[in-house]
Short mmCIF file of C-alpha atoms in Angstrom, two decimals:
data_model
loop_
_atom_site.label_atom_id
_atom_site.label_comp_id
_atom_site.label_asym_id
_atom_site.label_seq_id
_atom_site.Cartn_x
_atom_site.Cartn_y
_atom_site.Cartn_z
CA MET A 997 -30.06 -15.29 29.00
CA ALA A 998 -33.87 -16.39 28.30
CA ILE A 999 -35.80 -13.25 29.50
CA PHE A 1000 -33.24 -11.22 28.06
CA LEU A 1001 -34.62 -12.80 24.71
CA ALA A 1002 -38.04 -12.18 26.03
CA LEU A 1003 -37.90 -8.62 26.74
CA GLY A 1004 -36.15 -8.08 23.17
CA SER A 1005 -39.66 -9.56 21.87
CA PHE A 1006 -41.56 -7.54 24.45
CA ILE A 1007 -39.87 -4.35 22.98
CA GLU A 1008 -40.77 -5.58 19.40
CA HIS A 1009 -44.35 -6.14 19.37
CA SER A 1010 -45.42 -3.84 22.24
CA GLY A 1011 -45.08 -0.75 20.23
CA SER A 1012 -41.59 0.57 22.35
CA ALA A 1013 -39.76 -0.06 18.84
CA GLN A 1014 -41.70 2.13 16.57
CA PHE A 1015 -40.91 5.08 18.89
CA PHE A 1016 -36.83 4.23 19.08
CA ILE A 1017 -37.66 4.90 15.68
CA ASP A 1018 -39.18 7.90 15.51
CA PHE A 1019 -37.69 9.26 18.04
CA PRO A 1020 -34.09 9.78 16.17
CA MET A 1021 -36.02 10.48 13.06
CA ALA A 1022 -37.74 14.13 15.04
CA LEU A 1023 -34.76 14.74 16.75
CA PHE A 1024 -32.57 15.13 13.09
CA ARG A 1025 -35.60 16.45 11.29
CA GLY A 1026 -34.94 19.27 8.62
CA MET A 1027 -31.45 18.20 8.48
CA LYS A 1028 -29.25 17.06 5.65
CA ALA A 1029 -28.94 13.11 5.75
CA GLY A 1030 -31.21 13.36 8.67
CA GLY A 1031 -32.20 10.33 7.59
CA ALA A 1032 -29.33 8.34 7.97
CA TYR A 1033 -28.17 9.89 11.08
CA ALA A 1034 -31.73 8.51 12.09
CA ALA A 1035 -30.73 5.06 11.17
CA VAL A 1036 -27.80 4.98 13.30
CA VAL A 1037 -29.69 6.55 16.04
CA ALA A 1038 -32.64 4.60 16.16
CA SER A 1039 -30.16 1.08 15.59
CA GLY A 1040 -28.88 1.97 18.67
CA LEU A 1041 -31.98 2.71 20.44
CA MET A 1042 -33.12 -0.97 19.46
CA GLY A 1043 -29.93 -2.12 20.11
CA MET A 1044 -30.16 -0.92 23.96
CA GLY A 1045 -33.50 -3.43 24.38
CA SER A 1046 -33.53 -6.22 21.49
CA GLY A 1047 -29.80 -6.72 20.88
CA SER A 1048 -30.74 -8.52 17.79
CA PRO A 1049 -29.12 -7.17 13.95
CA VAL A 1050 -31.95 -8.88 12.28
CA ALA A 1051 -34.57 -7.66 14.35
CA ASN A 1052 -32.87 -4.22 14.02
CA VAL A 1053 -32.83 -3.90 10.45
CA VAL A 1054 -36.66 -5.19 9.91
CA THR A 1055 -38.04 -2.39 12.53
CA THR A 1056 -35.65 0.24 11.85
CA GLY A 1057 -34.77 0.02 8.52
CA THR A 1058 -38.55 -0.26 6.97
CA PHE A 1059 -38.50 3.35 7.93
CA THR A 1060 -35.02 4.52 7.68
CA ILE A 1061 -33.52 2.82 4.27
CA PRO A 1062 -36.62 5.01 2.25
CA LEU A 1063 -35.75 8.15 4.22
CA MET A 1064 -31.84 7.60 3.08
CA LYS A 1065 -32.80 7.11 -0.42
CA ARG A 1066 -34.75 10.64 -0.56
CA SER A 1067 -32.13 12.21 1.00
CA GLY A 1068 -29.85 11.22 -2.46
CA PHE A 1069 -28.12 8.14 -0.68
CA PRO A 1070 -27.61 5.16 -3.35
CA ALA A 1071 -29.81 2.37 -2.65
CA HIS A 1072 -26.51 0.21 -1.75
CA VAL A 1073 -25.05 3.19 0.44
CA ALA A 1074 -28.74 3.49 2.78
CA GLY A 1075 -28.38 -0.94 2.99
CA GLY A 1076 -25.04 -0.37 3.97
CA ILE A 1077 -25.52 2.12 6.53
CA GLU A 1078 -28.52 0.59 7.65
CA ALA A 1079 -26.39 -3.28 8.25
CA ALA A 1080 -23.24 -1.23 10.46
CA ALA A 1081 -25.90 0.74 12.72
CA SER A 1082 -28.04 -2.14 13.00
CA THR A 1083 -24.73 -4.53 13.17
CA GLY A 1084 -23.67 -2.34 16.63
CA GLY A 1085 -26.98 -2.88 18.18
CA GLN A 1086 -25.78 -6.22 19.48
CA LEU A 1087 -22.72 -4.20 21.29
CA MET A 1088 -25.13 -1.67 23.24
CA PRO A 1089 -26.00 -2.28 26.53
CA PRO A 1090 -27.42 -3.46 28.91
CA VAL A 1091 -28.98 -6.71 26.66
CA MET A 1092 -25.79 -6.74 23.93
CA GLY A 1093 -27.63 -10.25 22.02
CA ALA A 1094 -27.36 -11.16 25.99
CA VAL A 1095 -23.89 -12.19 25.10
CA ALA A 1096 -23.08 -9.75 28.17
CA PHE A 1097 -25.22 -11.99 30.38
CA VAL A 1098 -23.20 -15.29 29.28
CA MET A 1099 -19.84 -13.51 29.53
CA ALA A 1100 -20.66 -12.89 33.66
CA GLN A 1101 -21.46 -16.21 33.92
CA PHE A 1102 -17.90 -18.06 32.43
CA THR A 1103 -15.66 -15.00 33.61
CA GLY A 1104 -17.18 -14.46 37.05
CA VAL A 1105 -17.22 -10.82 36.44
CA PRO A 1106 -20.50 -8.66 37.45
CA TYR A 1107 -22.15 -7.95 34.51
CA PHE A 1108 -23.26 -4.27 35.92
CA LYS A 1109 -19.42 -3.73 35.90
CA ILE A 1110 -19.49 -5.83 31.75
CA ILE A 1111 -22.20 -3.04 30.21
CA GLY A 1112 -20.46 -0.51 31.59
CA TYR A 1113 -17.30 -0.95 30.25
CA ALA A 1114 -18.67 -2.31 27.51
CA ALA A 1115 -20.40 1.00 26.89
CA ILE A 1116 -17.71 3.12 25.63
CA PRO A 1117 -16.77 0.91 22.70
CA ALA A 1118 -20.33 0.55 21.78
CA PHE A 1119 -20.52 4.53 22.00
CA LEU A 1120 -17.45 4.76 19.92
CA PHE A 1121 -18.81 2.27 17.12
CA PHE A 1122 -22.09 4.57 16.29
CA LEU A 1123 -20.14 7.81 16.81
CA THR A 1124 -17.37 6.39 13.92
CA VAL A 1125 -20.34 4.84 11.61
CA GLY A 1126 -22.08 8.81 12.34
CA PHE A 1127 -18.77 10.40 10.96
CA GLY A 1128 -18.85 8.00 7.81
CA VAL A 1129 -22.67 9.40 7.59
CA TYR A 1130 -21.49 12.80 7.76
CA PHE A 1131 -18.20 12.76 5.54
CA ARG A 1132 -20.65 11.01 2.63
CA SER A 1133 -23.64 13.39 3.09
CA VAL A 1134 -20.72 15.66 2.53
CA HIS A 1135 -19.36 14.95 -0.64
CA MET A 1136 -22.77 13.70 -2.18
CA ASN A 1137 -24.63 17.06 -1.53
CA LEU A 1138 -27.22 15.40 -0.23
CA LYS A 1139 -30.89 17.75 0.30
CA ALA A 1140 -32.80 17.22 3.60
CA VAL A 1141 -35.93 15.24 3.57
CA PRO A 1142 -39.26 17.58 3.69
CA VAL A 1143 -39.83 18.13 7.43
CA SER A 1144 -43.73 17.34 6.79
CA ASP A 1145 -42.65 13.67 6.03
CA LEU A 1146 -41.20 13.64 9.52
CA PRO A 1147 -42.65 13.23 12.79
CA GLU A 1148 -42.26 16.33 15.47
CA LEU A 1149 -40.11 15.86 18.60
CA ARG A 1150 -42.62 17.28 20.75
CA GLU A 1151 -45.44 14.57 19.99
CA VAL A 1152 -42.83 12.08 19.73
CA ILE A 1153 -41.89 12.47 23.23
CA LYS A 1154 -44.95 11.94 24.75
CA GLY A 1155 -44.12 8.31 24.46
CA ALA A 1156 -40.99 8.44 26.10
CA ASP A 1157 -42.65 5.97 28.37
CA ASN A 1158 -41.41 3.28 26.11
CA PHE A 1159 -38.08 3.72 27.98
CA LEU A 1160 -39.05 2.34 30.82
CA PRO A 1161 -38.33 -1.20 30.18
CA ILE A 1162 -34.69 0.28 30.10
CA VAL A 1163 -35.10 2.54 32.93
CA VAL A 1164 -36.24 -0.18 35.38
CA LEU A 1165 -33.34 -2.88 33.72
CA VAL A 1166 -30.72 -0.83 34.68
CA GLY A 1167 -32.69 0.47 37.87
CA VAL A 1168 -33.18 -2.59 39.51
CA LEU A 1169 -29.31 -3.82 38.00
CA ALA A 1170 -27.94 -0.67 39.86
CA ILE A 1171 -29.44 -1.70 43.22
CA GLY A 1172 -27.27 -4.71 42.94
CA TYR A 1173 -29.94 -7.66 42.14
CA THR A 1174 -28.76 -10.00 39.20
CA ALA A 1175 -29.30 -9.39 35.55
CA SER A 1176 -31.65 -12.28 35.31
CA LEU A 1177 -33.99 -10.60 37.83
CA ALA A 1178 -33.60 -6.69 36.71
CA ALA A 1179 -35.01 -8.42 32.91
CA PHE A 1180 -37.35 -9.78 34.62
CA TRP A 1181 -39.42 -6.74 35.88
CA ALA A 1182 -38.25 -5.14 32.98
CA VAL A 1183 -40.52 -7.68 31.29
CA MET A 1184 -43.28 -6.81 33.82
CA SER A 1185 -42.85 -3.21 33.52
CA LEU A 1186 -43.68 -3.58 29.75
CA ALA A 1187 -46.56 -5.60 30.30
CA GLY A 1188 -47.95 -3.79 32.14
CA LEU A 1189 -47.43 -0.92 29.34
CA ILE A 1190 -49.69 -3.53 27.09
CA LEU A 1191 -52.30 -4.10 29.59
CA ILE A 1192 -52.33 0.02 29.58
CA ARG A 1193 -52.62 0.40 25.72
CA ASN A 1194 -54.77 -2.70 24.95
CA PRO A 1195 -57.24 -2.98 28.02
CA ASN A 1196 -59.46 -5.00 26.63
CA LYS A 1197 -58.71 -8.39 23.86
CA GLY A 1198 -56.08 -7.06 22.55
CA PHE A 1199 -53.63 -7.74 25.14
CA PHE A 1200 -53.68 -11.24 25.22
CA PRO A 1201 -52.36 -11.57 21.24
CA ILE A 1202 -49.96 -9.66 21.71
CA ILE A 1203 -48.44 -11.07 25.17
CA GLY A 1204 -48.56 -14.31 23.33
CA ARG A 1205 -46.61 -13.32 19.73
CA CYS A 1206 -44.05 -11.66 22.56
CA PHE A 1207 -43.43 -14.99 24.48
CA ALA A 1208 -43.66 -17.24 21.04
CA ASP A 1209 -41.05 -14.98 19.36
CA GLY A 1210 -38.85 -14.61 21.88
CA GLY A 1211 -38.79 -19.05 22.91
CA ARG A 1212 -38.31 -19.24 19.11
CA LYS A 1213 -35.01 -16.86 19.83
CA ALA A 1214 -34.50 -18.74 22.78
CA ALA A 1215 -34.71 -22.14 21.35
CA GLU A 1216 -32.05 -20.41 18.29
CA PHE A 1217 -29.50 -19.04 20.87
CA ALA A 1218 -29.50 -22.47 23.10
CA ALA A 1219 -28.62 -24.27 20.11
CA ALA A 1220 -25.55 -22.25 19.24
CA MET A 1221 -24.39 -22.23 22.56
CA ALA A 1222 -24.76 -26.23 22.74
CA CYS A 1223 -22.42 -25.97 19.63
CA ILE A 1224 -19.66 -23.78 20.94
CA SER A 1225 -20.01 -25.54 24.80
CA ILE A 1226 -18.82 -29.00 22.57
CA PHE A 1227 -16.37 -26.87 21.03
CA VAL A 1228 -14.64 -25.94 24.21
CA LYS A 1229 -14.98 -28.84 25.79
CA VAL A 1230 -13.04 -30.95 23.01
CA ILE A 1231 -10.57 -27.34 23.45
CA MET A 1232 -9.86 -27.89 26.81
CA GLY A 1233 -10.07 -31.60 27.23
CA THR A 1234 -7.29 -32.33 24.41
CA GLY A 1235 -5.04 -29.16 25.68
CA VAL A 1236 -5.12 -28.16 22.83
CA GLY A 1237 -6.23 -24.45 24.11
CA LEU A 1238 -2.68 -24.21 26.30
CA LYS A 1239 -0.33 -26.26 23.65
CA LEU A 1240 -0.92 -23.66 20.61
CA PRO A 1241 0.06 -20.68 22.75
CA ILE A 1242 3.55 -22.27 23.70
CA LEU A 1243 3.46 -23.50 20.54
CA ILE A 1244 3.26 -20.32 18.65
CA GLU A 1245 5.46 -18.63 21.14
CA GLU A 1246 8.25 -20.93 20.10
CA TYR A 1247 8.37 -20.76 16.91
CA SER A 1248 7.99 -17.26 16.38
CA ARG A 1249 11.59 -17.12 18.41
CA GLY A 1250 10.38 -13.35 19.60
CA ASN A 1251 8.51 -11.88 16.38
CA LEU A 1252 5.88 -10.19 17.54
CA VAL A 1253 3.83 -10.01 14.43
CA MET A 1254 4.16 -13.87 15.15
#
């Protein structure tokens, strides 16, 4: 679990997050409501490696919310689109906010199979948010953001190496190795990219920030999991988990709504 949170921190601090923002902005360059579409796609891309809604808003929202407002979206609508898209980031495989790793532990279902199943609802979620953006933009007859204010796709695509950790993560999982080992090699691939981009003294400060942020997130997640585990043990130990469904079935007297 901790290694996945570290992976998200590496993506945020290595510069890969900026690519995940610039790519959809360039992809929807010149389109009406392009900033909103970029927000949806950027949040999905960030979610693939980070899985944190808060980090998603902080990184992608800084750029996409002003773009949406310039397109004509009211501030509260722009904020709502960004919040919805960033929340969906924690549903996006392969990281899924590290929850998929916990699911694999508790259910015994292989991690790779879980993220495969999760890809369908995640895609439908972002498709729905995208439709919401489309209908809103048509209703408001919005204008496009000037292309001069947006990056060009041919320039952005030069940074496609930022997809490396995602490719490594999925590739190692496909070979049959454990999720933790796949995340470890994804982190190592990002560390290699950071070293190539910062061959001098800049390498170690960036690595330090990555581990510090990842450690902080891991501590928060561990505290939450400890509380959840206590709750689950109480439910199982007292027998409430078994008795409650039986009582509901008994008192419902065949009422399916109940």
